[in-house]
Amino acid sequence: MSDLLPSAGMAYQGADAQGFFGPYGGSFVPETVVPALQELTAAFEARDESFERELAGLLRDYVGRPTPLYRADNLAAAVGLGRVYLKREDLAHTGAHKINNTLGQCLLAKRMGKKRVIAETGAGQHGVATATTCALLGLECAVFMGVEDIRRQALNVYKMRLLGAEVVPVEEGGGTLADAVTAALRHWVERVEDTFYCIGSAVGPHPYPTMVRTFQSVIGEETIAQIAEKGIGRVDAVVACIGGGSNAIGTFYPFVVGVPQADRPLLVGAEAAGMGLDTDRTGASMTLGTPGVMHGFYSYLLQDDAGNPLEAYSISAGLDYPGVGPEHAYFKDEGIVRYEAVTDAEALAAFAQLTRLEGIIPAIESSHALALLPRLAAELGTEATVVVTVSGRGDKDIDIVREAGL
Ligand SMILES: *Cc1c(COP(=O)(O)O)cnc(C)c1O
């Protein structure tokens, strides 16, 4: 494991051939899925110039990339920082970063000759992004969704159906995201010949965490280029929120591999503390979890004594996943990224602040990252420059915010 350490003087290489980031990741799946994962790994590694060109063209003209790096002076003054820059994933088509990944995976599905794409969804954001991409690329689409989430996210269910996707209700468990992943994995085992499983975050068995990180790294790559273009100079910290960890790994990874450790900004991930770390209503798998296997990979996990995943909670449906991507688990142990937990109340306050001061309504997920700004001001001082990835827009959250009494 020490040969992966940047501090050992070698560049960080990501996962090994079996998909392990140190002890984390890997591929813990039934025999029947192994050939499908191998086929997927081969197709992913065989990406050629024409694939990259097609993806880059769609990211530019369909998604609207590069997304802006916006200097938020009103917010900076209010939180007590020198400068705050927002990486505006909320301006990407469908309103969040998820489309970066679904385009990459669905283009791959097409190259592999698959006619049908399945996906899991919690709040419906990944389901909508996948259904959108399948409509564009002429692929059949089925989205697995817990019955409780179907009830809570009626608008996204309707959108997916409009886009031509089938929404498959999942009755098992609590009827939420973790149950939808389990059902989608089970279905994939039965239909691997013609079906591609498009996972929505940097989780799951190898090669998914690496593949999703690769497609989301456009966020961090653009950010680094924009920092140079704008002559921003020193950046003290870069912040992103963590559900499964895809927008955060896509933001952080280019800094980890592209910026020498001595010059690298502090990288900080914001996970959901929910009602608080001292309650059982939380999604803080990095802060409170222990290593275990779920959904085909080994990582930090909120689990009971028998190793069963606990029901995660957050006011934000995109962050209430009981696990976290394995590369984040590795980054935590190695001190490459710092992880902090943010409560519902702190996220709601940050949501209100950005909305009122900058006229930008962020997703409640993204608000968890914004909530770290006052803490960073206290730590780094009033001259510091901080970049925050705003992973999505908050239109989808208006009802929740209204119910919370904002
Ligand atoms: C899904 C989602 C997240 C959480 O997912 P990650 O994989 O951790 O990025 C965060 N923000 C928004 C807007 C989302 O839709």
Tab-separated table of C-alpha atoms and ligand atoms in Angstrom:
chain	number	residue	atom	x	y	z
A	1	MET	CA	0.000	0.000	0.000
A	2	SER	CA	2.879	2.379	0.699
A	3	ASP	CA	3.777	2.487	-3.007
A	4	LEU	CA	0.521	4.391	-3.546
A	5	LEU	CA	1.457	7.120	-1.117
A	6	PRO	CA	2.178	10.514	-2.654
A	7	SER	CA	4.347	11.160	0.396
A	8	ALA	CA	6.553	8.262	-0.701
A	9	GLY	CA	7.550	10.473	-3.606
A	10	MET	CA	5.536	8.624	-6.211
A	11	ALA	CA	2.553	9.989	-8.063
A	12	TYR	CA	-0.779	8.663	-6.832
A	13	GLN	CA	-1.965	6.031	-9.298
A	14	GLY	CA	-5.524	5.320	-8.174
A	15	ALA	CA	-6.797	1.766	-7.795
A	16	ASP	CA	-4.727	-1.350	-8.431
A	17	ALA	CA	-5.740	-3.900	-11.100
A	18	GLN	CA	-8.303	-5.463	-8.747
A	19	GLY	CA	-9.836	-2.080	-7.988
A	20	PHE	CA	-8.364	-1.609	-4.503
A	21	PHE	CA	-7.486	1.804	-3.117
A	22	GLY	CA	-5.329	0.571	-0.272
A	23	PRO	CA	-7.685	-1.843	1.524
A	24	TYR	CA	-10.858	-0.248	0.102
A	25	GLY	CA	-12.906	-0.921	-3.004
A	26	GLY	CA	-12.475	-4.223	-4.800
A	27	SER	CA	-15.288	-6.281	-6.215
A	28	PHE	CA	-17.467	-8.326	-3.856
A	29	VAL	CA	-20.125	-9.711	-6.196
A	30	PRO	CA	-21.822	-12.980	-7.165
A	31	GLU	CA	-19.925	-15.151	-9.708
A	32	THR	CA	-22.558	-14.398	-12.359
A	33	VAL	CA	-21.647	-10.687	-12.515
A	34	VAL	CA	-17.877	-11.180	-12.766
A	35	PRO	CA	-17.793	-11.594	-16.576
A	36	ALA	CA	-19.969	-8.470	-16.985
A	37	LEU	CA	-17.606	-6.431	-14.804
A	38	GLN	CA	-14.625	-7.725	-16.771
A	39	GLU	CA	-16.322	-6.833	-20.054
A	40	LEU	CA	-17.077	-3.374	-18.671
A	41	THR	CA	-13.495	-2.880	-17.454
A	42	ALA	CA	-12.160	-3.841	-20.881
A	43	ALA	CA	-14.556	-1.446	-22.670
A	44	PHE	CA	-13.726	1.356	-20.252
A	45	GLU	CA	-9.990	0.879	-20.712
A	46	ALA	CA	-10.387	0.695	-24.501
A	47	ARG	CA	-11.801	4.239	-24.721
A	48	ASP	CA	-10.267	5.771	-27.808
A	49	GLU	CA	-9.926	9.209	-29.307
A	50	SER	CA	-13.285	9.047	-31.102
A	51	PHE	CA	-15.009	8.199	-27.786
A	52	GLU	CA	-13.290	11.101	-26.028
A	53	ARG	CA	-14.172	13.439	-28.910
A	54	GLU	CA	-17.850	12.441	-28.868
A	55	LEU	CA	-18.038	12.818	-25.075
A	56	ALA	CA	-16.249	16.180	-25.119
A	57	GLY	CA	-18.597	17.452	-27.850
A	58	LEU	CA	-21.695	16.478	-25.862
A	59	LEU	CA	-20.297	17.935	-22.636
A	60	ARG	CA	-19.757	21.220	-24.453
A	61	ASP	CA	-22.885	21.550	-26.598
A	62	TYR	CA	-25.444	19.451	-24.719
A	63	VAL	CA	-24.440	19.888	-21.072
A	64	GLY	CA	-23.096	23.434	-21.464
A	65	ARG	CA	-19.545	22.880	-20.256
A	66	PRO	CA	-17.294	24.300	-19.081
A	67	THR	CA	-19.471	25.407	-16.189
A	68	PRO	CA	-18.414	28.817	-14.822
A	69	LEU	CA	-16.115	29.427	-11.883
A	70	TYR	CA	-17.977	32.364	-10.341
A	71	ARG	CA	-16.491	34.793	-7.821
A	72	ALA	CA	-19.099	35.252	-5.072
A	73	ASP	CA	-18.054	38.482	-3.334
A	74	ASN	CA	-21.229	38.997	-1.311
A	75	LEU	CA	-20.922	35.518	0.131
A	76	ALA	CA	-17.188	35.924	0.808
A	77	ALA	CA	-17.832	39.110	2.806
A	78	ALA	CA	-20.619	37.461	4.812
A	79	VAL	CA	-18.610	34.360	5.780
A	80	GLY	CA	-15.415	36.315	6.425
A	81	LEU	CA	-13.180	34.981	3.646
A	82	GLY	CA	-11.040	36.925	1.173
A	83	ARG	CA	-12.479	35.298	-1.905
A	84	VAL	CA	-14.979	32.530	-2.581
A	85	TYR	CA	-15.345	30.930	-6.005
A	86	LEU	CA	-18.275	28.692	-6.893
A	87	LYS	CA	-17.853	25.914	-9.454
A	88	ARG	CA	-21.306	26.077	-11.001
A	89	GLU	CA	-22.394	22.474	-11.632
A	90	ASP	CA	-25.912	23.771	-10.932
A	91	LEU	CA	-25.751	25.291	-14.431
A	92	ALA	CA	-25.134	21.941	-16.145
A	93	HIS	CA	-28.054	20.486	-18.143
A	94	THR	CA	-30.560	18.774	-15.794
A	95	GLY	CA	-29.256	20.970	-12.965
A	96	ALA	CA	-26.426	18.955	-11.452
A	97	HIS	CA	-23.120	17.194	-12.069
A	98	LYS	CA	-24.759	13.781	-12.543
A	99	ILE	CA	-25.071	14.179	-16.321
A	100	ASN	CA	-21.241	14.183	-16.694
A	101	ASN	CA	-21.250	10.587	-15.527
A	102	THR	CA	-24.406	9.328	-17.255
A	103	LEU	CA	-23.156	10.618	-20.625
A	104	GLY	CA	-19.834	8.835	-20.176
A	105	GLN	CA	-21.399	5.549	-19.066
A	106	CYS	CA	-24.222	5.538	-21.627
A	107	LEU	CA	-21.807	6.292	-24.491
A	108	LEU	CA	-19.816	3.324	-23.250
A	109	ALA	CA	-23.004	1.203	-23.180
A	110	LYS	CA	-23.626	2.087	-26.819
A	111	ARG	CA	-20.065	1.185	-27.801
A	112	MET	CA	-20.546	-2.153	-26.039
A	113	GLY	CA	-23.654	-2.795	-28.130
A	114	LYS	CA	-26.034	-2.739	-25.137
A	115	LYS	CA	-29.584	-1.678	-25.996
A	116	ARG	CA	-30.843	-1.237	-22.477
A	117	VAL	CA	-29.624	0.793	-19.488
A	118	ILE	CA	-30.720	0.363	-15.884
A	119	ALA	CA	-30.011	2.735	-13.011
A	120	GLU	CA	-30.876	3.194	-9.345
A	121	THR	CA	-32.095	6.466	-7.960
A	122	GLY	CA	-32.860	7.954	-4.546
A	123	ALA	CA	-34.082	11.515	-4.928
A	124	GLY	CA	-34.486	10.901	-8.634
A	125	GLN	CA	-31.606	13.112	-9.804
A	126	HIS	CA	-29.499	10.263	-11.181
A	127	GLY	CA	-32.648	8.658	-12.592
A	128	VAL	CA	-33.542	11.855	-14.451
A	129	ALA	CA	-29.954	12.281	-15.710
A	130	THR	CA	-29.898	8.675	-16.943
A	131	ALA	CA	-33.353	8.930	-18.538
A	132	THR	CA	-32.269	12.174	-20.227
A	133	THR	CA	-29.099	10.585	-21.592
A	134	CYS	CA	-30.972	7.493	-22.790
A	135	ALA	CA	-33.508	9.695	-24.599
A	136	LEU	CA	-30.619	11.477	-26.315
A	137	LEU	CA	-28.775	8.299	-27.283
A	138	GLY	CA	-31.823	6.178	-28.164
A	139	LEU	CA	-31.342	3.626	-25.381
A	140	GLU	CA	-34.090	1.811	-23.470
A	141	CYS	CA	-34.064	2.874	-19.807
A	142	ALA	CA	-35.361	1.365	-16.545
A	143	VAL	CA	-34.827	3.155	-13.222
A	144	PHE	CA	-35.096	1.304	-9.892
A	145	MET	CA	-36.522	3.452	-7.128
A	146	GLY	CA	-37.683	2.714	-3.600
A	147	VAL	CA	-41.419	3.083	-3.006
A	148	GLU	CA	-40.842	5.626	-0.243
A	149	ASP	CA	-38.707	7.725	-2.613
A	150	ILE	CA	-41.320	7.391	-5.371
A	151	ARG	CA	-43.820	8.882	-2.950
A	152	ARG	CA	-41.481	11.704	-1.874
A	153	GLN	CA	-40.162	12.568	-5.353
A	154	ALA	CA	-43.290	12.512	-7.505
A	155	LEU	CA	-42.058	15.248	-9.850
A	156	ASN	CA	-38.857	13.403	-10.787
A	157	VAL	CA	-40.826	10.164	-11.276
A	158	TYR	CA	-43.075	11.986	-13.711
A	159	LYS	CA	-40.068	13.542	-15.495
A	160	MET	CA	-38.436	10.133	-15.963
A	161	ARG	CA	-41.643	8.763	-17.477
A	162	LEU	CA	-41.919	11.772	-19.796
A	163	LEU	CA	-38.362	11.085	-20.907
A	164	GLY	CA	-39.387	7.566	-21.858
A	165	ALA	CA	-37.967	5.635	-18.912
A	166	GLU	CA	-39.708	2.892	-16.961
A	167	VAL	CA	-39.662	3.518	-13.193
A	168	VAL	CA	-39.444	0.180	-11.334
A	169	PRO	CA	-40.791	0.390	-7.747
A	170	VAL	CA	-38.649	-1.338	-5.090
A	171	GLU	CA	-40.685	-2.530	-2.083
A	172	GLU	CA	-37.884	-4.099	-0.038
A	173	GLY	CA	-36.333	-2.556	3.056
A	174	GLY	CA	-37.101	1.081	3.769
A	175	GLY	CA	-37.923	1.705	0.102
A	176	THR	CA	-35.017	4.139	-0.317
A	177	LEU	CA	-31.731	4.465	-2.213
A	178	ALA	CA	-29.785	1.564	-0.695
A	179	ASP	CA	-32.700	-0.791	-1.487
A	180	ALA	CA	-32.837	0.518	-5.057
A	181	VAL	CA	-29.111	-0.230	-5.551
A	182	THR	CA	-29.576	-3.763	-4.220
A	183	ALA	CA	-32.550	-4.362	-6.530
A	184	ALA	CA	-30.740	-2.932	-9.569
A	185	LEU	CA	-27.666	-5.110	-8.906
A	186	ARG	CA	-29.901	-8.173	-8.551
A	187	HIS	CA	-31.707	-7.366	-11.797
A	188	TRP	CA	-28.405	-6.819	-13.605
A	189	VAL	CA	-27.317	-10.356	-12.671
A	190	GLU	CA	-30.383	-11.672	-14.523
A	191	ARG	CA	-30.038	-9.504	-17.624
A	192	VAL	CA	-26.282	-8.929	-18.087
A	193	GLU	CA	-26.227	-9.947	-21.776
A	194	ASP	CA	-28.212	-6.972	-23.081
A	195	THR	CA	-28.211	-4.617	-20.087
A	196	PHE	CA	-25.756	-1.966	-18.903
A	197	TYR	CA	-25.898	-0.854	-15.255
A	198	CYS	CA	-25.267	2.900	-15.004
A	199	ILE	CA	-24.299	3.583	-11.362
A	200	GLY	CA	-24.897	7.112	-10.106
A	201	SER	CA	-21.963	7.694	-7.792
A	202	ALA	CA	-18.323	6.684	-7.231
A	203	VAL	CA	-19.420	3.470	-5.505
A	204	GLY	CA	-20.078	-0.185	-6.394
A	205	PRO	CA	-17.680	-2.920	-7.505
A	206	HIS	CA	-14.583	-2.234	-9.623
A	207	PRO	CA	-14.421	-0.586	-12.176
A	208	TYR	CA	-17.319	1.713	-11.186
A	209	PRO	CA	-15.539	3.921	-8.615
A	210	THR	CA	-12.671	4.571	-11.038
A	211	MET	CA	-14.977	4.967	-14.036
A	212	VAL	CA	-17.333	7.426	-12.318
A	213	ARG	CA	-14.369	9.413	-10.941
A	214	THR	CA	-12.890	9.570	-14.446
A	215	PHE	CA	-16.105	10.963	-15.960
A	216	GLN	CA	-16.600	13.438	-13.083
A	217	SER	CA	-12.978	14.636	-13.112
A	218	VAL	CA	-13.999	17.171	-15.750
A	219	ILE	CA	-15.133	19.276	-12.738
A	220	GLY	CA	-11.686	19.498	-11.142
A	221	GLU	CA	-9.834	19.708	-14.457
A	222	GLU	CA	-11.907	22.707	-15.510
A	223	THR	CA	-11.492	24.278	-12.067
A	224	ILE	CA	-7.694	24.037	-12.240
A	225	ALA	CA	-7.696	25.533	-15.761
A	226	GLN	CA	-10.062	28.335	-14.691
A	227	ILE	CA	-7.925	29.171	-11.637
A	228	ALA	CA	-4.998	29.675	-14.033
A	229	GLU	CA	-7.036	31.550	-16.687
A	230	LYS	CA	-8.431	33.986	-14.146
A	231	GLY	CA	-5.037	34.527	-12.545
A	232	ILE	CA	-6.491	33.594	-9.161
A	233	GLY	CA	-3.129	32.524	-7.810
A	234	ARG	CA	-3.155	30.788	-4.463
A	235	VAL	CA	-6.231	28.744	-3.502
A	236	ASP	CA	-6.263	27.759	0.155
A	237	ALA	CA	-9.076	25.219	0.188
A	238	VAL	CA	-11.406	23.348	-2.161
A	239	VAL	CA	-14.710	22.049	-0.771
A	240	ALA	CA	-17.361	19.643	-2.065
A	241	CYS	CA	-20.242	17.679	-0.560
A	242	ILE	CA	-20.240	13.884	-0.220
A	243	GLY	CA	-23.105	11.484	-0.797
A	244	GLY	CA	-21.505	8.510	-2.504
A	245	GLY	CA	-18.768	10.961	-3.327
A	246	SER	CA	-18.845	11.505	-7.109
A	247	ASN	CA	-18.892	15.316	-7.368
A	248	ALA	CA	-16.272	15.470	-4.612
A	249	ILE	CA	-13.919	12.899	-6.129
A	250	GLY	CA	-14.342	14.578	-9.527
A	251	THR	CA	-13.414	17.885	-7.915
A	252	PHE	CA	-10.517	16.582	-5.775
A	253	TYR	CA	-8.836	13.950	-7.947
A	254	PRO	CA	-7.286	16.354	-10.502
A	255	PHE	CA	-5.806	18.333	-7.578
A	256	VAL	CA	-4.399	15.132	-6.019
A	257	VAL	CA	-2.720	13.900	-9.211
A	258	GLY	CA	-2.052	17.283	-10.848
A	259	VAL	CA	-0.813	19.543	-8.036
A	260	PRO	CA	2.285	18.747	-5.934
A	261	GLN	CA	1.381	18.176	-2.297
A	262	ALA	CA	3.251	21.288	-1.098
A	263	ASP	CA	1.140	23.556	-3.366
A	264	ARG	CA	-2.122	21.664	-3.059
A	265	PRO	CA	-5.063	23.441	-1.436
A	266	LEU	CA	-6.641	21.864	1.606
A	267	LEU	CA	-9.272	19.456	0.220
A	268	VAL	CA	-12.378	19.170	2.390
A	269	GLY	CA	-15.396	16.894	1.946
A	270	ALA	CA	-18.712	17.754	3.623
A	271	GLU	CA	-20.845	14.774	4.593
A	272	ALA	CA	-24.309	14.797	6.146
A	273	ALA	CA	-24.531	14.827	9.933
A	274	GLY	CA	-28.332	14.916	9.589
A	275	MET	CA	-29.912	15.678	12.977
A	276	GLY	CA	-26.465	15.496	14.588
A	277	LEU	CA	-23.530	13.116	15.119
A	278	ASP	CA	-24.854	12.212	18.580
A	279	THR	CA	-28.174	10.975	17.134
A	280	ASP	CA	-29.014	7.903	15.047
A	281	ARG	CA	-30.471	10.179	12.351
A	282	THR	CA	-27.314	10.777	10.327
A	283	GLY	CA	-25.558	9.989	7.043
A	284	ALA	CA	-22.007	10.560	8.317
A	285	SER	CA	-20.386	7.334	7.113
A	286	MET	CA	-16.850	8.779	7.162
A	287	THR	CA	-17.093	10.278	10.649
A	288	LEU	CA	-19.152	7.546	12.345
A	289	GLY	CA	-18.833	4.511	10.077
A	290	THR	CA	-16.580	1.472	10.178
A	291	PRO	CA	-15.178	-0.500	7.230
A	292	GLY	CA	-17.422	-3.160	5.739
A	293	VAL	CA	-18.829	-4.501	2.474
A	294	MET	CA	-21.982	-3.149	0.844
A	295	HIS	CA	-23.135	-3.062	-2.784
A	296	GLY	CA	-20.043	-4.938	-3.953
A	297	PHE	CA	-17.263	-2.816	-2.419
A	298	TYR	CA	-15.366	-2.382	0.858
A	299	SER	CA	-15.468	1.061	2.474
A	300	TYR	CA	-16.617	3.076	5.466
A	301	LEU	CA	-20.185	2.152	6.213
A	302	LEU	CA	-22.881	2.896	8.763
A	303	GLN	CA	-23.631	-0.632	9.957
A	304	ASP	CA	-25.049	-2.522	12.916
A	305	ASP	CA	-23.108	-5.078	14.981
A	306	ALA	CA	-24.044	-7.835	12.510
A	307	GLY	CA	-22.646	-5.839	9.578
A	308	ASN	CA	-26.018	-4.875	8.117
A	309	PRO	CA	-26.171	-1.369	6.631
A	310	LEU	CA	-28.110	1.090	8.783
A	311	GLU	CA	-30.713	3.411	7.349
A	312	ALA	CA	-28.936	6.698	6.656
A	313	TYR	CA	-30.693	10.018	7.175
A	314	SER	CA	-30.186	13.533	5.849
A	315	ILE	CA	-32.583	16.353	4.963
A	316	SER	CA	-30.957	16.076	1.542
A	317	ALA	CA	-32.004	12.966	-0.348
A	318	GLY	CA	-28.728	12.930	-2.307
A	319	LEU	CA	-26.615	12.484	0.832
A	320	ASP	CA	-28.533	9.833	2.772
A	321	TYR	CA	-26.441	6.883	1.575
A	322	PRO	CA	-24.999	4.687	4.367
A	323	GLY	CA	-21.659	4.179	2.569
A	324	VAL	CA	-19.081	6.239	0.700
A	325	GLY	CA	-16.906	5.674	-2.354
A	326	PRO	CA	-13.755	3.633	-1.594
A	327	GLU	CA	-11.288	6.220	-2.893
A	328	HIS	CA	-12.611	8.660	-0.282
A	329	ALA	CA	-12.053	6.036	2.430
A	330	TYR	CA	-8.453	5.754	1.260
A	331	PHE	CA	-8.034	9.548	1.091
A	332	LYS	CA	-9.374	9.810	4.629
A	333	ASP	CA	-6.964	7.255	6.066
A	334	GLU	CA	-4.002	8.801	4.235
A	335	GLY	CA	-4.933	12.355	5.224
A	336	ILE	CA	-5.134	13.418	1.564
A	337	VAL	CA	-8.639	14.831	2.047
A	338	ARG	CA	-10.276	15.979	5.277
A	339	TYR	CA	-13.921	15.056	5.925
A	340	GLU	CA	-16.285	17.045	8.097
A	341	ALA	CA	-19.933	16.531	8.971
A	342	VAL	CA	-22.611	19.212	8.528
A	343	THR	CA	-26.062	19.123	10.133
A	344	ASP	CA	-29.409	19.704	8.414
A	345	ALA	CA	-29.710	23.025	10.240
A	346	GLU	CA	-26.262	24.236	9.131
A	347	ALA	CA	-27.010	23.241	5.524
A	348	LEU	CA	-30.352	25.064	5.588
A	349	ALA	CA	-28.665	28.229	6.891
A	350	ALA	CA	-26.071	28.045	4.092
A	351	PHE	CA	-28.875	27.458	1.563
A	352	ALA	CA	-30.660	30.615	2.728
A	353	GLN	CA	-27.431	32.615	2.776
A	354	LEU	CA	-26.382	31.844	-0.820
A	355	THR	CA	-29.918	32.381	-2.077
A	356	ARG	CA	-30.267	35.792	-0.443
A	357	LEU	CA	-26.739	37.091	-1.028
A	358	GLU	CA	-25.980	35.858	-4.536
A	359	GLY	CA	-29.360	35.005	-6.088
A	360	ILE	CA	-28.269	31.401	-6.546
A	361	ILE	CA	-30.551	28.695	-5.103
A	362	PRO	CA	-28.278	25.695	-4.407
A	363	ALA	CA	-29.245	22.060	-3.906
A	364	ILE	CA	-29.419	21.147	-0.201
A	365	GLU	CA	-26.618	18.650	-0.944
A	366	SER	CA	-24.399	21.492	-2.179
A	367	SER	CA	-25.445	23.590	0.824
A	368	HIS	CA	-23.530	21.135	3.024
A	369	ALA	CA	-20.308	22.183	1.262
A	370	LEU	CA	-21.232	25.874	1.547
A	371	ALA	CA	-21.818	25.414	5.286
A	372	LEU	CA	-18.099	24.744	5.782
A	373	LEU	CA	-17.154	28.277	4.669
A	374	PRO	CA	-17.492	29.960	8.099
A	375	ARG	CA	-15.439	27.141	9.687
A	376	LEU	CA	-12.739	27.593	7.026
A	377	ALA	CA	-12.738	31.360	7.577
A	378	ALA	CA	-12.039	30.769	11.271
A	379	GLU	CA	-9.222	28.371	10.415
A	380	LEU	CA	-7.607	29.998	7.363
A	381	GLY	CA	-8.186	33.688	8.042
A	382	THR	CA	-9.930	36.584	6.349
A	383	GLU	CA	-7.586	36.708	3.350
A	384	ALA	CA	-8.070	33.093	2.327
A	385	THR	CA	-9.418	31.960	-1.049
A	386	VAL	CA	-11.792	28.989	-1.139
A	387	VAL	CA	-13.383	27.157	-4.076
A	388	VAL	CA	-16.711	25.389	-3.494
A	389	THR	CA	-18.296	22.964	-5.918
A	390	VAL	CA	-22.012	23.744	-6.106
A	391	SER	CA	-23.053	20.267	-7.225
A	392	GLY	CA	-26.587	21.197	-8.239
A	393	ARG	CA	-29.423	23.696	-8.175
A	394	GLY	CA	-32.075	23.773	-5.515
A	395	ASP	CA	-35.337	23.917	-7.466
A	396	LYS	CA	-35.975	20.271	-6.546
A	397	ASP	CA	-35.651	21.145	-2.842
A	398	ILE	CA	-38.071	24.053	-2.571
A	399	ASP	CA	-40.853	21.980	-0.934
A	400	ILE	CA	-38.443	20.519	1.638
A	401	VAL	CA	-37.063	23.935	2.471
A	402	ARG	CA	-40.573	25.355	2.809
A	403	GLU	CA	-41.577	22.488	5.120
A	404	ALA	CA	-38.448	23.135	7.198
A	405	GLY	CA	-39.800	26.629	7.790
A	406	LEU	CA	-37.205	28.769	5.963
B	1	LIG	C1	-26.687	13.134	-6.187
B	1	LIG	C2	-26.238	14.456	-5.746
B	1	LIG	C3	-25.200	14.611	-4.794
B	1	LIG	C4	-24.549	13.473	-4.089
B	1	LIG	O1	-23.890	12.575	-4.913
B	1	LIG	P1	-22.314	12.469	-5.018
B	1	LIG	O2	-22.096	11.213	-5.758
B	1	LIG	O3	-21.739	12.448	-3.652
B	1	LIG	O4	-21.851	13.666	-5.778
B	1	LIG	C5	-24.796	15.896	-4.482
B	1	LIG	N1	-25.380	16.971	-5.035
B	1	LIG	C6	-26.374	16.866	-5.935
B	1	LIG	C7	-26.970	18.111	-6.500
B	1	LIG	C8	-26.839	15.612	-6.313
B	1	LIG	O5	-27.835	15.524	-7.219
